[in-house]
XYZ file of C-alpha atoms in Angstrom:
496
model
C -142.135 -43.326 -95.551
C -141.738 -46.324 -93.582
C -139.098 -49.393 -94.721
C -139.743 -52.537 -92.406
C -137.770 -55.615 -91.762
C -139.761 -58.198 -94.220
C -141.633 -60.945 -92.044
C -141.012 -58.349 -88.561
C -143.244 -55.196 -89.671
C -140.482 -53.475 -87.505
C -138.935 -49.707 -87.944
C -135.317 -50.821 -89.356
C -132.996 -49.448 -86.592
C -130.040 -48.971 -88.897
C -132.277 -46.350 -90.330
C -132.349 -44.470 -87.294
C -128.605 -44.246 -86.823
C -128.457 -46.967 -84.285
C -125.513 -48.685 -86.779
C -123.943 -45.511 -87.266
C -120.658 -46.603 -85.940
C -121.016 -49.799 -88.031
C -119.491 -49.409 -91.807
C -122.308 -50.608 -94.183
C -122.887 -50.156 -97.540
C -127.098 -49.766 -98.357
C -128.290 -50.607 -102.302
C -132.048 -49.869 -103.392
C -133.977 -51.819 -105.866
C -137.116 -51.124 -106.953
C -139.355 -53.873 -108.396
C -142.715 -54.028 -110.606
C -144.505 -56.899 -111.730
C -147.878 -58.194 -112.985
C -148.848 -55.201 -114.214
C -151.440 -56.562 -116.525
C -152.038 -53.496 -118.520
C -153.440 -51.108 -116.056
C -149.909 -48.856 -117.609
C -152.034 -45.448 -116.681
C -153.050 -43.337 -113.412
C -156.606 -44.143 -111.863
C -158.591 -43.483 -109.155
C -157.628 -46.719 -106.949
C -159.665 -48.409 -104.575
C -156.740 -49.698 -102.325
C -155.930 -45.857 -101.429
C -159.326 -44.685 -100.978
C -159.848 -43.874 -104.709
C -156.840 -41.282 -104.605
C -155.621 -40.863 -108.242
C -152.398 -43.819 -108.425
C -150.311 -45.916 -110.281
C -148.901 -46.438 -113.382
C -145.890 -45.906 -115.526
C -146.113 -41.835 -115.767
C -146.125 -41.378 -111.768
C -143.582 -44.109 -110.831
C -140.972 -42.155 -113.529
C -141.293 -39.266 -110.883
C -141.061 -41.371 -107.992
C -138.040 -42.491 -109.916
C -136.662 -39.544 -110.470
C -136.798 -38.131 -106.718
C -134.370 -40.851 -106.199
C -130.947 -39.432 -104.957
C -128.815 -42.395 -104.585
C -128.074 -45.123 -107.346
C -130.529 -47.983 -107.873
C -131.691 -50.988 -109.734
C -134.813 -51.198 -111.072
C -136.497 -54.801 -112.077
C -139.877 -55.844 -113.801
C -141.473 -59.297 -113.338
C -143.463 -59.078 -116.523
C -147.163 -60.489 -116.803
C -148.339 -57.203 -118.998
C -151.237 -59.481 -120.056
C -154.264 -59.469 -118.171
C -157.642 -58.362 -117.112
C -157.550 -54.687 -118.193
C -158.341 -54.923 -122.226
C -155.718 -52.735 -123.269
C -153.410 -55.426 -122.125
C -155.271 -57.596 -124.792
C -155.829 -55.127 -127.445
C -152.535 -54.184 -128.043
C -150.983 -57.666 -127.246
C -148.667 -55.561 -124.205
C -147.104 -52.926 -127.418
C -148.241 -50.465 -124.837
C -144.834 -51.516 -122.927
C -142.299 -50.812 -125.321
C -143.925 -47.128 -126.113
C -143.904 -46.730 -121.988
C -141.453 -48.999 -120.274
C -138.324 -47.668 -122.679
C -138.954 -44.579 -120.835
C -137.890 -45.800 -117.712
C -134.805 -46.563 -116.131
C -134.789 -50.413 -116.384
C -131.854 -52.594 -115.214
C -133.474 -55.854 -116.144
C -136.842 -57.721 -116.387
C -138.064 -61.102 -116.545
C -141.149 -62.648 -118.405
C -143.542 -65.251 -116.872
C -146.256 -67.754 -118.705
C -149.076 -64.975 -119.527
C -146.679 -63.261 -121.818
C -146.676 -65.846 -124.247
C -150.291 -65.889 -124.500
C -150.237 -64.417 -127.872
C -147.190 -66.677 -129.107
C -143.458 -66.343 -129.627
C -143.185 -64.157 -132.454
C -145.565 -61.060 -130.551
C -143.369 -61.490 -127.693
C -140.329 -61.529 -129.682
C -141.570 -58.290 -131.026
C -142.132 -56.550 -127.935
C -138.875 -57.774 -126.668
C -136.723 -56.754 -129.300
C -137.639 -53.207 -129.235
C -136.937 -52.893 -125.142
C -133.847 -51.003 -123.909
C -132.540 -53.373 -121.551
C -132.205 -57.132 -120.904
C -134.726 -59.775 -120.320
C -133.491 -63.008 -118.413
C -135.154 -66.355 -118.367
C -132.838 -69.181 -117.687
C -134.671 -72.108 -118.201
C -136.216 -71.754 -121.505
C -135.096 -73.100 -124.856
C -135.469 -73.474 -128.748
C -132.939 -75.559 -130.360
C -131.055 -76.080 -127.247
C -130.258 -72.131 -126.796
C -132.039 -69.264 -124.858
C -134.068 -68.002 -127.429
C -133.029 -64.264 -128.715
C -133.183 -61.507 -127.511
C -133.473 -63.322 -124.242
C -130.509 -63.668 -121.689
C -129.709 -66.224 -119.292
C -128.508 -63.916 -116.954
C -127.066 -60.672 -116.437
C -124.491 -58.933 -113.692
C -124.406 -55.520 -112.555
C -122.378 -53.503 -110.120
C -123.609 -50.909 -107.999
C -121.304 -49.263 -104.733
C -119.021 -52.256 -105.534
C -121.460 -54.525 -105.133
C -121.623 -57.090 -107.609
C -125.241 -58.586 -108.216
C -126.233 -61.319 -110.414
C -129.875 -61.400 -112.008
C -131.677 -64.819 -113.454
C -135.245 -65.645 -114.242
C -137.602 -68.407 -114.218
C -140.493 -69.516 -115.780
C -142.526 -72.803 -114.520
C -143.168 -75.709 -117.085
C -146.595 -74.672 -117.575
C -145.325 -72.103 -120.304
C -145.075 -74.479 -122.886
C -147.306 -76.794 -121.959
C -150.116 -74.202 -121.682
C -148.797 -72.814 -125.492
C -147.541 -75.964 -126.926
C -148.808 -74.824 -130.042
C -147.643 -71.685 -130.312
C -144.182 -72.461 -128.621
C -143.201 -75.579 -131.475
C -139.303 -76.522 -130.145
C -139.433 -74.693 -126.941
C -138.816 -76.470 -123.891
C -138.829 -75.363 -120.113
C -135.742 -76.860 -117.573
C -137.299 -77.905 -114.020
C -137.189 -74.501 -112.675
C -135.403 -76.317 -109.167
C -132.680 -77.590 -111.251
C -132.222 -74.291 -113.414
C -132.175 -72.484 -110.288
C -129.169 -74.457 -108.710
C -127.080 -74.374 -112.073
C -127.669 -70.891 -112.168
C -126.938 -69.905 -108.450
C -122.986 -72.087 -109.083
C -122.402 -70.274 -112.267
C -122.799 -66.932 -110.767
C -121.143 -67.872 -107.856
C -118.340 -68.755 -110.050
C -118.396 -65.399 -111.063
C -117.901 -63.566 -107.885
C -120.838 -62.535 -107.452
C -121.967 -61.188 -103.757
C -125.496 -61.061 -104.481
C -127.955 -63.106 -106.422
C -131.373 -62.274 -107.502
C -134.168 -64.673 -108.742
C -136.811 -62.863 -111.216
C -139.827 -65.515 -110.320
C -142.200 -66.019 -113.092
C -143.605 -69.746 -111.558
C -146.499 -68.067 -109.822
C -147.471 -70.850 -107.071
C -146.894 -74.024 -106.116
C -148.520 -76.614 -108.060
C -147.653 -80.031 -109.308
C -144.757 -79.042 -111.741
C -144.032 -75.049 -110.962
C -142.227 -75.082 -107.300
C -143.469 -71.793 -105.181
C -141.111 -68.948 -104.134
C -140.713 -70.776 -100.573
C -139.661 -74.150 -102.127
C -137.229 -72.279 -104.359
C -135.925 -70.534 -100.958
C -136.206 -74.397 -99.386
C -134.069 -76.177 -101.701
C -131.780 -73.933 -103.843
C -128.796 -72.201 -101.502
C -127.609 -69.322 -102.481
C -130.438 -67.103 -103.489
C -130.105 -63.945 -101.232
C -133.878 -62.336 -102.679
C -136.762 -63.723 -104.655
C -138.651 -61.348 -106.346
C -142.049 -63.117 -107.549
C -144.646 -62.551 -110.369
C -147.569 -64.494 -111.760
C -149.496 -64.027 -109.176
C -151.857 -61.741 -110.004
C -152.428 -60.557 -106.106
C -153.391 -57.234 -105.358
C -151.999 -56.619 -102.667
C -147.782 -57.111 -101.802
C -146.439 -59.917 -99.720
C -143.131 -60.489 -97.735
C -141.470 -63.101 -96.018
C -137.520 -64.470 -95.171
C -136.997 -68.581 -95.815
C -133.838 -69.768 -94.226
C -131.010 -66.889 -95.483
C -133.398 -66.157 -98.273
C -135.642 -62.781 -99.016
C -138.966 -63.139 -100.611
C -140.883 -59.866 -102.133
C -144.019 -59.947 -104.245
C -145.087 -56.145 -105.329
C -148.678 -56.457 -105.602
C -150.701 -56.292 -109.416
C -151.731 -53.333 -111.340
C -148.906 -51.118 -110.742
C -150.796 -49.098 -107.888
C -147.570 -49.505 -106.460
C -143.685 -50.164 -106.735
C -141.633 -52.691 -103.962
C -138.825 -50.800 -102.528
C -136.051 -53.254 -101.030
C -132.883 -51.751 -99.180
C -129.999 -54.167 -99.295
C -127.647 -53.564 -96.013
C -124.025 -55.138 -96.673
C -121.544 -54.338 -93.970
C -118.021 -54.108 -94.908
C -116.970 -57.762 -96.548
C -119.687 -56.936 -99.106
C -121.796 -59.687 -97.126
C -125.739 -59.091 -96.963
C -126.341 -57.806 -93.001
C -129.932 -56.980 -93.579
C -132.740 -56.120 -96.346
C -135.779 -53.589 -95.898
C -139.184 -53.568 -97.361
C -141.650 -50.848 -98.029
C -144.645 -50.460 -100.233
C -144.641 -47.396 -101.779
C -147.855 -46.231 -103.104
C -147.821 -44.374 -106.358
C -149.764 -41.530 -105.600
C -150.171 -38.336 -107.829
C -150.483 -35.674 -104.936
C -147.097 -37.410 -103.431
C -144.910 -37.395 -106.285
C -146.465 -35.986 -109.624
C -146.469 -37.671 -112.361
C -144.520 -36.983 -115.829
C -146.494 -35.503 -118.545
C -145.216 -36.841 -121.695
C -145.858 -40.452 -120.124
C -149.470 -39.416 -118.981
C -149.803 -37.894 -122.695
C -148.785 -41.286 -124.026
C -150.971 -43.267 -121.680
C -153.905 -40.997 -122.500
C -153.397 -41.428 -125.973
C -152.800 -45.256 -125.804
C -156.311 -45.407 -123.810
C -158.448 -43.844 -126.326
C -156.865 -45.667 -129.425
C -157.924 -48.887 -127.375
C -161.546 -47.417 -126.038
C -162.059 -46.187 -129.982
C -161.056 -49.976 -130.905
C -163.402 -51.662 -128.244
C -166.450 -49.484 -129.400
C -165.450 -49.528 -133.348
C -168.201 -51.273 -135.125
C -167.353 -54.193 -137.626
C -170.311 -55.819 -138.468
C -173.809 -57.021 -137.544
C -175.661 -60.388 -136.821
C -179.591 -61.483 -136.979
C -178.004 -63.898 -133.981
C -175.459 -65.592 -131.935
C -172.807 -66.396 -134.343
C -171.953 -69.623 -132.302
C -168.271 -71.633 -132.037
C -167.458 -75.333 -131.407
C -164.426 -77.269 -130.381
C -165.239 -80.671 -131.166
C -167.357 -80.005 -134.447
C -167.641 -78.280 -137.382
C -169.170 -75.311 -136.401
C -170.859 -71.698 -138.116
C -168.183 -69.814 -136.574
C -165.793 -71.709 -137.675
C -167.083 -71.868 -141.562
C -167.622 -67.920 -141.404
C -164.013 -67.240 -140.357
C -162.249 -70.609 -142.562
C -164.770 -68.595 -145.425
C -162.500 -65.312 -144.778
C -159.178 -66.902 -145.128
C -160.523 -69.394 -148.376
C -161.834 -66.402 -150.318
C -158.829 -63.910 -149.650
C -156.392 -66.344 -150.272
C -158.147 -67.615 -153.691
C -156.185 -71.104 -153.385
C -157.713 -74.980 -153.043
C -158.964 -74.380 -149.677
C -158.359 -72.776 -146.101
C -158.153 -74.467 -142.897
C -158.348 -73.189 -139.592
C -158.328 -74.787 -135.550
C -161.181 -74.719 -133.083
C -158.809 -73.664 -130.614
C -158.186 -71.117 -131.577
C -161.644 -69.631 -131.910
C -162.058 -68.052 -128.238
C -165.624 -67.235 -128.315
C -169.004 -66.685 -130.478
C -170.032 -63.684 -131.904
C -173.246 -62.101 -130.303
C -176.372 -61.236 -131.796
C -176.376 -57.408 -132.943
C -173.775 -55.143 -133.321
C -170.511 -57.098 -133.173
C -167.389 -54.727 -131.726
C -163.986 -54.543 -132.068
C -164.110 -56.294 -128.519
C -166.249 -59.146 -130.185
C -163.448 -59.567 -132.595
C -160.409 -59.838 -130.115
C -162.457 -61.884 -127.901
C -163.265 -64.049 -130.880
C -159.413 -64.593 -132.018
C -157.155 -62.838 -129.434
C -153.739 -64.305 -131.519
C -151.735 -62.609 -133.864
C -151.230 -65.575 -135.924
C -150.242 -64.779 -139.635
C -151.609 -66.790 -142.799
C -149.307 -69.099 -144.875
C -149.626 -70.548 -148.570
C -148.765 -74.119 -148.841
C -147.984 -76.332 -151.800
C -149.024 -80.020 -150.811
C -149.113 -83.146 -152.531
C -152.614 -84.347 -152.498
C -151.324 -87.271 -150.157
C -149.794 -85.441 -147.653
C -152.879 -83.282 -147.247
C -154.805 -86.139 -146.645
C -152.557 -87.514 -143.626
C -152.276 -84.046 -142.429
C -155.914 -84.162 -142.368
C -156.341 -87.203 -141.007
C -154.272 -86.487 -137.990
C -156.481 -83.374 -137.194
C -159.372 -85.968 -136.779
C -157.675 -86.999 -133.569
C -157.088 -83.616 -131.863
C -158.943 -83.462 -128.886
C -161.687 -80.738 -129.154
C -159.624 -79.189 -131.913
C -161.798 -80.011 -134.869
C -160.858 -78.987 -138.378
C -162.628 -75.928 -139.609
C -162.256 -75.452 -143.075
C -163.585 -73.880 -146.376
C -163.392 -74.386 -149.989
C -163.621 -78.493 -149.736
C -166.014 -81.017 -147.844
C -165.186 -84.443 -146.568
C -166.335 -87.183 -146.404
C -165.518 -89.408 -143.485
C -166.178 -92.312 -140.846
C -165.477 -90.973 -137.370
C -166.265 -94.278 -135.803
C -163.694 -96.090 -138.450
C -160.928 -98.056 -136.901
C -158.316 -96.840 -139.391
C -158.440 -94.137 -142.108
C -161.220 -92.250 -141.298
C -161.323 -89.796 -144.702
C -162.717 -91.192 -146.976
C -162.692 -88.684 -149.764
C -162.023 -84.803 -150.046
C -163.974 -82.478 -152.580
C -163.190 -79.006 -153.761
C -165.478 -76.860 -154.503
C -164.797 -76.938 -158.156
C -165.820 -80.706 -158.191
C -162.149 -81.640 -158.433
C -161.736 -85.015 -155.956
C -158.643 -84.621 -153.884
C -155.974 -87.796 -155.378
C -152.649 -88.464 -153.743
C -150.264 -87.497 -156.590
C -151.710 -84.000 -157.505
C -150.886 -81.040 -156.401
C -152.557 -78.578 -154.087
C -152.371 -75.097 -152.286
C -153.882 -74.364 -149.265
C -154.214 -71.546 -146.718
C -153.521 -71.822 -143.183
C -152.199 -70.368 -139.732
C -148.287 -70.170 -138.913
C -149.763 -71.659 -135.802
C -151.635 -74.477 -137.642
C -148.156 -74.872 -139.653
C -146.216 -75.331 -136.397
C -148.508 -78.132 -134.717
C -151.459 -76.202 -133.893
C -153.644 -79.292 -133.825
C -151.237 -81.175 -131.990
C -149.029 -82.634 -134.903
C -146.417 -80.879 -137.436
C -147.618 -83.043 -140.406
C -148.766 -79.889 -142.363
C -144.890 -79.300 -142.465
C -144.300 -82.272 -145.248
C -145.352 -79.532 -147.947
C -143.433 -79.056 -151.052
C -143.606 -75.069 -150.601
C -144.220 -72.301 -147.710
C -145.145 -68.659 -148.187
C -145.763 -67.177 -145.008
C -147.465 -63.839 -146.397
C -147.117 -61.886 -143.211
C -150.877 -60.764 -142.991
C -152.636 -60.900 -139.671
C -155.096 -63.673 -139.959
C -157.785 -61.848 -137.487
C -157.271 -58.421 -139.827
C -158.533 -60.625 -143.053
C -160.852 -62.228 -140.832
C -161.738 -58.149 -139.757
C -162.261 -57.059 -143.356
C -164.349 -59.791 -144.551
C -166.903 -59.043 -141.618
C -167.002 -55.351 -142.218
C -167.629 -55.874 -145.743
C -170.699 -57.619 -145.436
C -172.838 -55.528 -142.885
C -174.906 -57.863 -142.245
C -173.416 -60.942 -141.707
C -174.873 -64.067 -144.354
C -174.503 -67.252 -142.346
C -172.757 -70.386 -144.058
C -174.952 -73.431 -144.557
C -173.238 -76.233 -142.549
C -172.141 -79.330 -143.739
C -168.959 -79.798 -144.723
C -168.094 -82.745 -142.850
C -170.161 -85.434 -144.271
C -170.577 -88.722 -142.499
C -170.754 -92.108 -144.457
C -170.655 -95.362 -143.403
């Protein structure tokens, strides 16, 4: 196997036993990222279709290992490869606990399906995740870590993560409180406190992806922020790995899809200072190194639960079952219908947002479904006064394509009005919506925590958050009507 200066594409002569009458001390880390839920072997294009990657052959290349190591993962298990989406990245803590871990970090993709799934997956994981720069209620947000040490051949390492700004602003909905440092500034308060630490090596876990107009790029990080000995970037979604050395810092991104694992070979000489640091791709291939068979099992197993979900039939549709963002729209009825009628309170309400896509004419999948509404969100009962409702309401009206889909009430309302736009709500029972009464409503945890860009739903006299999957009642109410009956539209009523 070859190891290479990174940005030379040179043999290493210490290697070779050119240094052999120097005294140097030589650490190994292994690093993964952007996996994207491609978790399983394959035939893989990028080594002429030789059977690769995934978490069941890099245990064995793991395992041939003789000296100690530390093993890092950048996160991004979200992605192209459906299973990634299908089991909202579960597939990591069944796989990745198997594996010798030291640390990982996260990175914007991994909160695609909100906090609470990723708090879920996190929770259940063997060994620390770091993110410095993130925050609810002014702390790092459990089970997350700010940073962690280690100490390998006497060499003590410290580990910290970033994520870019666009976390929460791409998921300001689903991240209500969370906030995101200026990953420059993060990275220099993090650098001095480990240095204050003794620390003789410190490692950035990258999760800002490229340079844009908030997110700084591994090489402005390497620019501006002294003291980071390696970078080692994700969110990047790049197939193949890239290498490069910014002033006195080391720069390593592993490639996507786990067809492969980064090898880096710190060199320290005798004053525990960093002399030197190695690269090498090293391709997980089957015929090279194996790969473990209760991992394989797993992956095997986790593939056809997802290819039986994909396939599963729900329902069926005459046509097109079509979505809207700015309007009311059938989709939108159809689905606030499933929540209204399970629920059996005042009324449901639901966000175009968060209504991915249509439903197509025919058969509609499994696929269709997570396609449709890829979150996890969970349904909650509130107890509103009538007037609260209404400004809650109200508010929605200015979400930009985020229109109110709802069920079990119309409106009636004046888009073009200067000031209140409702101007009366209807149940279905004939009952008129008035300020002082009471009412109950279903809706989204998301919706609860500002999913329409406003927390007004909050000023409720009661929650119940009932813990039930919003896209599972959305599920069974599809698969109990076969064929789907379209609702008639109309429940936004314009009036002068």
């Amino acid at each position: 196997m070859r190891i290479s200066r990174i940005g030379t594409g040179l043999i290493a002569l210490c290697l070779l036993g050119a240094c052999a009458q120097e005294e140097t001390v030589k650490l190994d880390v292994f690093y993964t990222a952007d996996v994207e839920g491609f978790y399983h072997s394959r035939p893989e294009p990028r080594f002429e279709n030789r059977v690769s990657g995934g978490y069941g052959i890099l245990k064995t290349f793991l395992a041939s290992q003789e000296e100690p190591f530390l093993l890092f993962d950048g996160g991004n298990w979200f992605g192209s490869a459906p299973e990634a989406a299908l089991t909202q990245g579960t597939y990591a803590t069944k796989l990745l606990k198997e594996l010798p871990v030291s640390a990982a970090a996260v990175n914007e993709k991994d909160f695609a399906f909100g906090w609470p799934a990723l708090r879920g997956i996190l929770r259940e994981l063997p060994y620390p995740v770091v993110v410095s720069n993130i925050e609810v209620d002014n702390q790092i947000p459990w089970p997350m870590h700010d940073y962690q040490i280690f100490t390998r051949k006497g060499i003590k390492i410290g580990v910290f993560g970033l994520v870019g700004p666009e976390t929460v602003r791409n998921h300001k909905t689903r991240l209500a409180g969370f906030s995101v440092q200026e990953p420059l500034q993060a990275a220099t308060e993090m650098v001095a406190k480990l240095q204050s630490k003794g620390v003789d090596l410190i490692i950035l876990l990258n999760g800002c992806g490229d340079d844009d107009n908030t997110a700084p790029s591994d090489a402005r990080l390497a620019e501006e922020v002294n003291g980071i000995h390696l970078i080692l970037s994700a969110n990047k979604d790049r197939e193949t790995p890239e290498t490069d050395r910014i002033n006195n810092t080391y720069i390593v991104y592993p490639g996507a899809k786990l067809d492969s694992v980064a090898h880096i070979r710190l060199v320290f000489d005798k004053n525990k200072q960093l002399k030197d640091v190695l690269f090498e791709d090293v391709p997980l291939l089957q015929e090279t190194w194996g790969e473990d068979e209760a991992l394989a099992q797993e992956a095997a197993e986790l593939q056809q639960q997802t290819q039986l979900k994909l396939n599963a039939r729900v329902s069926q549709t005459e046509e097109e079952i079509t979505s809207a963002l700015g309007h009311e729209s059938v989709l939108g009825d159809l689905l606030a219908d499933c929540l209204y009628k399970w629920s059996k309170l005042d009324g449901a309400i639901l966000n175009s947002d968060s209504i991915r896509s249509s439903l197509p004419q025919g058969v509609i999948t499994e696929y269709d479904l997570y396609r449709m509404y890829p979150y996890g969100d969970n349904i909650t009962f509130l107890t509103m006064k009538g007037a609260a409702f209404l400004k809650a309401l109200e508010a929605s009206l200015a979400a930009k394509d985020n229109f109110p889909q709802i069920a079990g009430f119309t409106v009636q309302y004046n888009p073009q009005a200067s000031g209140d736009r409702i101007k009366q709500v209807t149940l279905t029972n004939g009952r008129i919506v008035r300020p002082q009464e009471t009412y109950r409503f279903a809706v989204t945890d998301h919706v609860l925590a500002g999913g329409f860009g406003h927390d007004y739903f909050i000023d409720s006299l009661e929650f119940k958050n009932t813990f039930v999957d919003a896209r599972q009642i959305m599920r069974a109410c599809l698969v109990r009507q076969k064929q789907i009956t379209l609702p008639k539209p109309g429940r936004w009523k314009i009036v002068p």
